[in-house]
Coordinates of C-alpha atoms and ligand atoms in Angstrom, one line a residue:
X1 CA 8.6 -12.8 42.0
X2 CA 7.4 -10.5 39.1
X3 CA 9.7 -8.1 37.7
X4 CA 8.9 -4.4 38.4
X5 CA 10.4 -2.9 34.9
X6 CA 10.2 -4.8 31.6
X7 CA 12.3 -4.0 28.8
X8 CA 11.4 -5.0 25.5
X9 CA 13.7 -4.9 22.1
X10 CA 13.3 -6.4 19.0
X11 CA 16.3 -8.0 17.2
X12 CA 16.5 -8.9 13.4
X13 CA 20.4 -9.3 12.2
X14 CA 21.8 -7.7 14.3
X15 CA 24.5 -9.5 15.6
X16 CA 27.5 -7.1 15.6
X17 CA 25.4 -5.0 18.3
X18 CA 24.0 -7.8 20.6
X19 CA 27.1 -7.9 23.4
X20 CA 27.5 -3.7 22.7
X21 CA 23.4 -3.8 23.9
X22 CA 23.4 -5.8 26.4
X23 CA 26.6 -4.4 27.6
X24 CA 25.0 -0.4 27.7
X25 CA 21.6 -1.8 29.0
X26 CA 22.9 -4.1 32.2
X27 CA 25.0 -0.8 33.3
X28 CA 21.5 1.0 33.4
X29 CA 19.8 -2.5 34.7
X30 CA 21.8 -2.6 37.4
X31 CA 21.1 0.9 38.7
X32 CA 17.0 0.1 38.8
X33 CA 15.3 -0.4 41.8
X34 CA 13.6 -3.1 41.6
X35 CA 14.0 -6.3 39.4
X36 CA 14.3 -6.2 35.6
X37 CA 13.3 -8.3 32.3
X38 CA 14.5 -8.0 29.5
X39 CA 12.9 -9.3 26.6
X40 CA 14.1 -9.6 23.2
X41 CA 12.2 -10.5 20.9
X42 CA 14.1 -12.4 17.8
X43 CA 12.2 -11.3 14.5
X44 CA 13.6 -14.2 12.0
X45 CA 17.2 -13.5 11.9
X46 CA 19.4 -14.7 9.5
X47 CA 22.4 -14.6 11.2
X48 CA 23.9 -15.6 14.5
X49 CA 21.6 -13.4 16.5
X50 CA 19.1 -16.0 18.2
X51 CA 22.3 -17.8 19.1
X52 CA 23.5 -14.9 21.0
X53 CA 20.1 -14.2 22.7
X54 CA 20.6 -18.1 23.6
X55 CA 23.5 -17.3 25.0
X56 CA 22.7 -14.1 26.3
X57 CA 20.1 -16.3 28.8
X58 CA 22.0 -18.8 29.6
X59 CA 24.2 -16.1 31.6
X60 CA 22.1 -13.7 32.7
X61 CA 18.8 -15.0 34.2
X62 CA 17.1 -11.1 33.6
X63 CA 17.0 -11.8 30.0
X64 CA 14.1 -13.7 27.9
X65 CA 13.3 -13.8 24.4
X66 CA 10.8 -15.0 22.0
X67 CA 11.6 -16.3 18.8
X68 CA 9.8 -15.6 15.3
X69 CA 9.6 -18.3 13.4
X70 CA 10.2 -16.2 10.4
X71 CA 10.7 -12.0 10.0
X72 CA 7.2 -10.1 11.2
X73 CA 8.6 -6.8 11.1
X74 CA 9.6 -4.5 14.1
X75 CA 5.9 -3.5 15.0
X76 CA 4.8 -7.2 15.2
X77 CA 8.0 -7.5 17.6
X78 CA 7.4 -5.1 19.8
X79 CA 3.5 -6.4 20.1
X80 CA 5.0 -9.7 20.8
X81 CA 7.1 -8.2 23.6
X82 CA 4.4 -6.6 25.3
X83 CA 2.1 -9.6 25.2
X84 CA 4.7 -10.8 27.3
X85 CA 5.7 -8.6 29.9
X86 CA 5.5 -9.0 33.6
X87 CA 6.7 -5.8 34.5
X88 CA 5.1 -3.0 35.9
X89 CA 7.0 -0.4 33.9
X90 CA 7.3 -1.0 30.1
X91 CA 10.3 0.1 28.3
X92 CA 10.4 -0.4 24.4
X93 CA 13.7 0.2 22.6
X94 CA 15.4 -0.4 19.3
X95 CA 18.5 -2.6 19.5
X96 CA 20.7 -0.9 17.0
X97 CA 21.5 2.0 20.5
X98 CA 20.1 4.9 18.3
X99 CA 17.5 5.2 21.8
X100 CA 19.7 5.4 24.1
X101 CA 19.2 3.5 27.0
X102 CA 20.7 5.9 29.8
X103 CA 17.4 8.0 29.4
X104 CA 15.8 5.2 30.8
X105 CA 16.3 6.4 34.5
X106 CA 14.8 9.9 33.7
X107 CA 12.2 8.0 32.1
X108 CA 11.2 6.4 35.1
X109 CA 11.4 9.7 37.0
X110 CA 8.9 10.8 34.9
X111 CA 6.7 8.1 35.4
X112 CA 7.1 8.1 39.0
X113 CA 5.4 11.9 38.7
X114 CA 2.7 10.4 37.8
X115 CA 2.6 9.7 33.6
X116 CA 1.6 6.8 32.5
X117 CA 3.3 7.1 29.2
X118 CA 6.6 9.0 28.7
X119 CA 7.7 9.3 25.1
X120 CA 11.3 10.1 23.6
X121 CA 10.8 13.1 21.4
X122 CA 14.1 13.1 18.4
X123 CA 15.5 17.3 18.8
X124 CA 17.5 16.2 16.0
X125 CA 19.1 13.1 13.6
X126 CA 21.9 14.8 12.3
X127 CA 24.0 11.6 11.9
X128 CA 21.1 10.3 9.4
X129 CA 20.7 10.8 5.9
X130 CA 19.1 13.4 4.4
X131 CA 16.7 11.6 2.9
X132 CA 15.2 9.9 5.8
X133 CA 15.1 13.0 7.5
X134 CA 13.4 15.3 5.1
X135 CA 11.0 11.8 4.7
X136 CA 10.8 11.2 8.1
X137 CA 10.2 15.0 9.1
X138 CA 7.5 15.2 6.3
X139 CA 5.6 12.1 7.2
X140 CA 5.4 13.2 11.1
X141 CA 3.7 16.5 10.0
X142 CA 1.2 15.0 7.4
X143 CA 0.5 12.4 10.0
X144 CA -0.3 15.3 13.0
X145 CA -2.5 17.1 10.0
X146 CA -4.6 14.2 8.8
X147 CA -4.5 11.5 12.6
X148 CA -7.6 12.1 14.5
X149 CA -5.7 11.1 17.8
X150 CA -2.6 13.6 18.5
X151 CA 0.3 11.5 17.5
X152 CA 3.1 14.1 18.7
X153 CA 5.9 14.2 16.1
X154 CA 9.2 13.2 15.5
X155 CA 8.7 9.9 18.1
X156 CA 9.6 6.5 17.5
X157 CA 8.4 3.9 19.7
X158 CA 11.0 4.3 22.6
X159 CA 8.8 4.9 25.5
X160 CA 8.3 3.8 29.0
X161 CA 4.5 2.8 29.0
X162 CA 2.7 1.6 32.7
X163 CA 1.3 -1.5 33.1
X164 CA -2.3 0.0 32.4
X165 CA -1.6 1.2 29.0
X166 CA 0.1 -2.2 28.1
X167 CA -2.6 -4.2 29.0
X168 CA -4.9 -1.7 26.9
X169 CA -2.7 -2.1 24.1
X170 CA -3.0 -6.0 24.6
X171 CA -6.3 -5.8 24.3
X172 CA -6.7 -4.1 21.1
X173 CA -7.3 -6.6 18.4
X174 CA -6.7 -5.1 15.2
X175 CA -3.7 -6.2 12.9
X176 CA -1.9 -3.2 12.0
X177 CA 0.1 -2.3 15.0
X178 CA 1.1 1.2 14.6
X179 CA 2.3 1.4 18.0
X180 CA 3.6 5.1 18.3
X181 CA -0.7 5.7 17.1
X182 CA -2.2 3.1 19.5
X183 CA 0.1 4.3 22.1
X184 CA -1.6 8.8 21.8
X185 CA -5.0 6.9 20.6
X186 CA -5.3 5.2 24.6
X187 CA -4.7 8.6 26.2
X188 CA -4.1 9.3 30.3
X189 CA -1.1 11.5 31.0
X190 CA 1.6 11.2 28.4
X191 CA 4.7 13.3 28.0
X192 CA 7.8 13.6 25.8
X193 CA 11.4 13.7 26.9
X194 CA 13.7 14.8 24.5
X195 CA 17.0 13.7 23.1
X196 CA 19.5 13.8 20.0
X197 CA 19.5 10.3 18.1
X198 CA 22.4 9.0 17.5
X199 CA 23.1 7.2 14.3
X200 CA 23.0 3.6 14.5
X201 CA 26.0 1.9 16.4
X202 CA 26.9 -0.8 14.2
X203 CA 25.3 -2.8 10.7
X204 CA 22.7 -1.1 8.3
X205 CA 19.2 -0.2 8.7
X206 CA 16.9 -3.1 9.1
X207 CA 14.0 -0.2 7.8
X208 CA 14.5 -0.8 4.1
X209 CA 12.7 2.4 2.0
X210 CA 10.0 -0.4 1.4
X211 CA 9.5 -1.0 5.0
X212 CA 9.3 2.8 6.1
X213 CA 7.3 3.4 3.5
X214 CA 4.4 0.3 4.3
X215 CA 5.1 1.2 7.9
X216 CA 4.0 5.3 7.0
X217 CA 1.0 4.3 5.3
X218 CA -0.1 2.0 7.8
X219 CA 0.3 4.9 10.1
X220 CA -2.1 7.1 7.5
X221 CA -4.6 4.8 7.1
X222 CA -4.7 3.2 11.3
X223 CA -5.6 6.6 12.0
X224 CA -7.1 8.7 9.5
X225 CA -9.7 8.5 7.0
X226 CA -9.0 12.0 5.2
X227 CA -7.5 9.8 2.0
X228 CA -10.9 8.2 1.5
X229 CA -12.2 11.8 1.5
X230 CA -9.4 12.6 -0.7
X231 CA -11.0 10.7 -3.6
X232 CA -14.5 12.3 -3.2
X233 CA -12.5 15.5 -3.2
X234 CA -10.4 14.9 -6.6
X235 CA -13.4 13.1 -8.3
X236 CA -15.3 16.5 -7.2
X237 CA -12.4 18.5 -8.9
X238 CA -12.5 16.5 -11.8
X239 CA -15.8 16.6 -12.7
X240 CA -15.9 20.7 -12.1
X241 CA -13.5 20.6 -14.6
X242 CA -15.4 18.5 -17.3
X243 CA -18.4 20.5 -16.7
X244 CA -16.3 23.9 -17.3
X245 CA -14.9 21.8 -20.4
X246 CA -18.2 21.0 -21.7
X247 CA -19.5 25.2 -21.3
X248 CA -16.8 26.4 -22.9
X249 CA -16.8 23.5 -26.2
X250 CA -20.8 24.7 -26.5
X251 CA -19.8 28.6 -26.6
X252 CA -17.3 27.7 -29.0
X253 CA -19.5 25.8 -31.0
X254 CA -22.0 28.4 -30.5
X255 CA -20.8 31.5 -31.1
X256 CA -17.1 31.1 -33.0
X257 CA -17.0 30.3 -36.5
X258 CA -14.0 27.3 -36.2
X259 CA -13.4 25.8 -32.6
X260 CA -9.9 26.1 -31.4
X261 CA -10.1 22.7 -30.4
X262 CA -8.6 20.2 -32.4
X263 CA -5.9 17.5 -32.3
X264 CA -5.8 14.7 -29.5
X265 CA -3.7 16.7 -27.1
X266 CA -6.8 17.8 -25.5
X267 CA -8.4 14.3 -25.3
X268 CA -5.3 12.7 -24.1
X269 CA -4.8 14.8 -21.1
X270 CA -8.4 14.6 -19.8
X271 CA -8.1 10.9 -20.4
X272 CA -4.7 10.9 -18.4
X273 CA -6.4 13.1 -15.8
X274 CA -9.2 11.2 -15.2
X275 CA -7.3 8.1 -15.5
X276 CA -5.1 8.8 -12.7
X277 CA -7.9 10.3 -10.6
X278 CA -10.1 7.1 -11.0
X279 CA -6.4 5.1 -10.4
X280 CA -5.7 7.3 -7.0
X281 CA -8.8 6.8 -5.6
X282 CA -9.2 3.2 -6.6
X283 CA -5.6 2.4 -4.7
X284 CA -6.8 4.2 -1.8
X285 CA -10.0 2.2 -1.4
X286 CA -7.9 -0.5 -1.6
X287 CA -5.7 0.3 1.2
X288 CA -9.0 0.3 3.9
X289 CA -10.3 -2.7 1.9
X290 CA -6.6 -4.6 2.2
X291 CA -7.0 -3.6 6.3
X292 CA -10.5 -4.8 6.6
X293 CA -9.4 -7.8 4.7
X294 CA -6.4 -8.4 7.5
X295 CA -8.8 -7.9 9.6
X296 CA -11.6 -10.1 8.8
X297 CA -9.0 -13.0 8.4
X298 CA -7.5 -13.2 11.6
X299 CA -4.6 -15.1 11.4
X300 CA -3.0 -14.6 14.9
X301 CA -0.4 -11.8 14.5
X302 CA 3.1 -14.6 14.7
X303 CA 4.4 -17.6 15.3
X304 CA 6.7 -18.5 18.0
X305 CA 9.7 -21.2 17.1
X306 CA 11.1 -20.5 20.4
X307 CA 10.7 -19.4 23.5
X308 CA 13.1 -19.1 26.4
X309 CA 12.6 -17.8 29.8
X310 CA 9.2 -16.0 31.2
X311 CA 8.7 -19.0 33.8
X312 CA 6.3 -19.4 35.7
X313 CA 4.1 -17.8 33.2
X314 CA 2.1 -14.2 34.1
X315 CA -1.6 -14.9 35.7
X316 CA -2.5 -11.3 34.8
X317 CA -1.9 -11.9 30.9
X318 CA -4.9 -11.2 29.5
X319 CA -3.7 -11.8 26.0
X320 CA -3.1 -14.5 23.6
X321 CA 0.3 -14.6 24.4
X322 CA -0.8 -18.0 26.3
X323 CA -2.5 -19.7 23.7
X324 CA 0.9 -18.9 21.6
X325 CA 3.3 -20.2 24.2
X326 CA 1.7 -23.6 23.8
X327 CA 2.1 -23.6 20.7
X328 CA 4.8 -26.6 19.5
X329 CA 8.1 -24.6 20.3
X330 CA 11.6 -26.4 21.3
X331 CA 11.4 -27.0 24.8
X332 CA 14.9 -25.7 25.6
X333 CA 13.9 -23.9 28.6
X334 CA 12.1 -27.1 30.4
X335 CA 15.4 -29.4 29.9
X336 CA 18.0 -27.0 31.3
Ligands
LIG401 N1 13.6 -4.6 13.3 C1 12.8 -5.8 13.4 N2 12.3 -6.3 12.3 C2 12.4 -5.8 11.1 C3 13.2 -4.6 11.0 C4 13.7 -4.0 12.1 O1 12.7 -6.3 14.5 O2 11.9 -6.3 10.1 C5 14.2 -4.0 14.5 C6 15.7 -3.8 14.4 O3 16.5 -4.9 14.8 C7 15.9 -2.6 15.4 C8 14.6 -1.8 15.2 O4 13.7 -2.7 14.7 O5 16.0 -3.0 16.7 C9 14.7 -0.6 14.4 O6 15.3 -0.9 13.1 P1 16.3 0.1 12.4 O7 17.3 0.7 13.3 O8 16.9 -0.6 11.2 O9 15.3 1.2 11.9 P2 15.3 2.8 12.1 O10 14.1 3.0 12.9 O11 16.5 3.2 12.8 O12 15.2 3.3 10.7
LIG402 MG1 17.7 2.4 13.9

C-alpha cells in the first residue's frame, strides 16, 4: 500500500542529530493517520551519517533513503526526495530540528482545509547570528522586490506540499532548483503558518557563506530578470554622465581662458567607473549565460550510489527518478 504522507529531509554530516531526528519525527509519525515515509536523502556525507540512515532502515520499515554519490547541495536533495515520494501529502524538512517537526500536524490541518501548499513563515531567528539574519532578512526583501512570482518572505523550504504541486514540480526541467520560487511560481491555494526557529540542535551549519550566497543568486536570477535590466540602466547612467562631461570640457574650452581640468584624477575615475560598469554588467550576463549553459547541457541533476527502500517502485512517477534507480547502485535492499 502507498503511503498517505511523505516526509522528505536531506542529510549531509550530520550525524550527532540523526537518532535526536528520528527520535522527534516518529513521536509526530506515530500520531498521523494514515501510513508515513520518510525519506532521507544522503547528500555525500563524510561521516557516519549514511551508516546511520542504513541503520535507521533496517529498524524501522517507514524510513527510505537515497544516497548521493557525492555532495549536490540541499536543493538538489530535496528534488531528489520528491522525485521519489509516494505519499499523498509532502512534507520537506531540514534535519538539523531548526523546522520543527510538531508543526507538522497543524500543517496537515491546514491542508485538509483545502491548501494545497502550506508554508512555514520564520516570526523570528533570534538564536542566529546576526549576520545571517540581517543577510537573510535583506535577501527576502530584494527577492519580493525584483521575483515576478510572489515568493512570500522569510520561508525556507519547510512546507507540506499535495501530491499535485509535487508532481508539477517533477515535471519542471530546469536545473536550478530554487524550490521555495518553484514552489509560489506553481500557484493554487498556498498559505503560511508561522513559527520561531530555533537555532540548530546540534553540529554547524552545512550553509557555508558561499553556499547561501550561490543559493541567493540562484534565487535572483530563477526568477527575475531586473539585473539584466540593471546593466542597460548603469550603462544608461554612465553614458549621461560622459555626455554632461563632454558639455562641460567644450564650455571650458570655449569660454574660460585655462581649463580647470588637469591631472589624471579625472581620467582615472571615469576609467574606474566605466570599468566597473562594463565589469558589473558583464558578470551579470554571465550569470543567465552560466544558467542557459546548465541548461543546454543536461547532465541529469545526481547520481545515486545507493538506494534503500521505496519497493515496489511508484507507477504514478512521472519523473526520472526511474531511469535513476536503475542506475548501477549496491543492491543492499534486494539481498536482505
Ligand atoms: N544540506 C544538504 N546539503 C548541503 C548543505 C546542507 O543536504 O550541501 C542539508 C543539511 O543537512 C540540513 C539542511 O540542508 O538538513 C539545511 O542546512 P543548514 O541547517 O546547515 O542550513 P541553514 O538553512 O540552517 O542555514
Ligand atoms: Mg539549519
Amino acid at each position: 500500500m502507498l503511503p498517505k504522507y511523505s516526509l522528505i529531509v536531506p542529510i549531509y554530516n550530520e550525524e550527532e542529530i540523526i537518532p535526536e531526528l528520528y527520535r522527534r519525527l516518529s513521536a509526530v509519525m506515530n500520531r498521523l493517520d494514515g501510513l508515513v515515509e520518510l525519506i532521507l536523502i544522503n547528500d555525500g556525507s563524510r561521516d557516519r551519517s549514511l551508516q546511520l540512515l542504513r541503520e535507521l532502515h533496517q529498524k524501522d520499515p517507514r524510513i527510505c533513503y537515497l544516497s548521493f554519490a557525492r555532495n549536490f547541495g540541499h536543493q538538489i536533495a530535496v528534488t531528489a526526495g520528491l522525485n521519489f515520494v509516494r505519499g499523498q501529502v509532502i512534507i520537506i524538512l531540514d534535519a538539523d530540528l531548526q523546522d520543527p517537526p510538531e508543526l507538522i500536524p497543524d500543517m496537515i490541518e491546514k491542508w485538509r482545509q483545502g491548501y494545497q501548499v502550506v508554508y512555514a513563515q520564520r516570526t523570528q531567528r533570534l538564536k542566529e547570528g546576526w549576520f545571517k539574519r540581517f543577510t537573510a532578512y535583506s535577501f527576502y526583501r530584494l527577492l519580493k522586490k525584483l521575483a515576478d512570482v510572489d515568493i512570500p518572505t522569510d520561508t525556507g523550504d519547510f512546507c507540506l506540499m499535495d501530491r499535485q504541486i509535487v508532481d508539477i514540480l517533477n515535471s519542471m526541467p530546469e536545473r536550478t532548483r530554487y524550490i521555495r520560487g518553484l514552489r509560489s511560481w506553481v500557484g493554487f491555494q498556498q498559505t503560511a503558518i508561522r513559527f520561531e526557529r530555533d537555532p540548530r540542535f546540534a553540529g554547524e551549519v552545512k550553509y557555508t557563506f558561499s553556499k547561501s550566497l550561490a543559493l541567493a543568486i540562484n534565487g535572483l536570477v530563477s526568477f527575475s530578470i531586473v539585473p539584466l535590466r540593471l546593466s542597460t540602466y548603469l550603462g544608461l547612467i554612465a553614458a549621461a554622465a560622459a555626455i554632461f562631461m563632454a558639455l562641460l570640457i567644450l564650455y571650458w574650452r570655449l569660454f574660460l581662458p585655462h581649463s580647470p581640468l588637469t591631472g589624471f584624477t579625472i581620467i582615472l575615475m571615469a576609467i574606474f567607473f566605466l570599468g566597473s560598469v562594463q565589469l558589473v554588467s558583464v558578470g551579470i550576463l554571465g550569470e543567465y549565460i552560466g544558467r542557459i549553459y546548465e541548461e543546454v547541457k543536461a547532465r541529469p541533476l545526481y547520481t545515486l550510489a545507493e538506494v534503500g527502500g521505496f519497493y515496489p517502485k511508484s507507477s504514478n512517477s512521472t519523473n526520472n527518478a526511474d531511469k535513476l534507480v536503475e542506475a548501477p547502485y549496491s543492491k543492499r535492499d534486494e539481498d536482505s
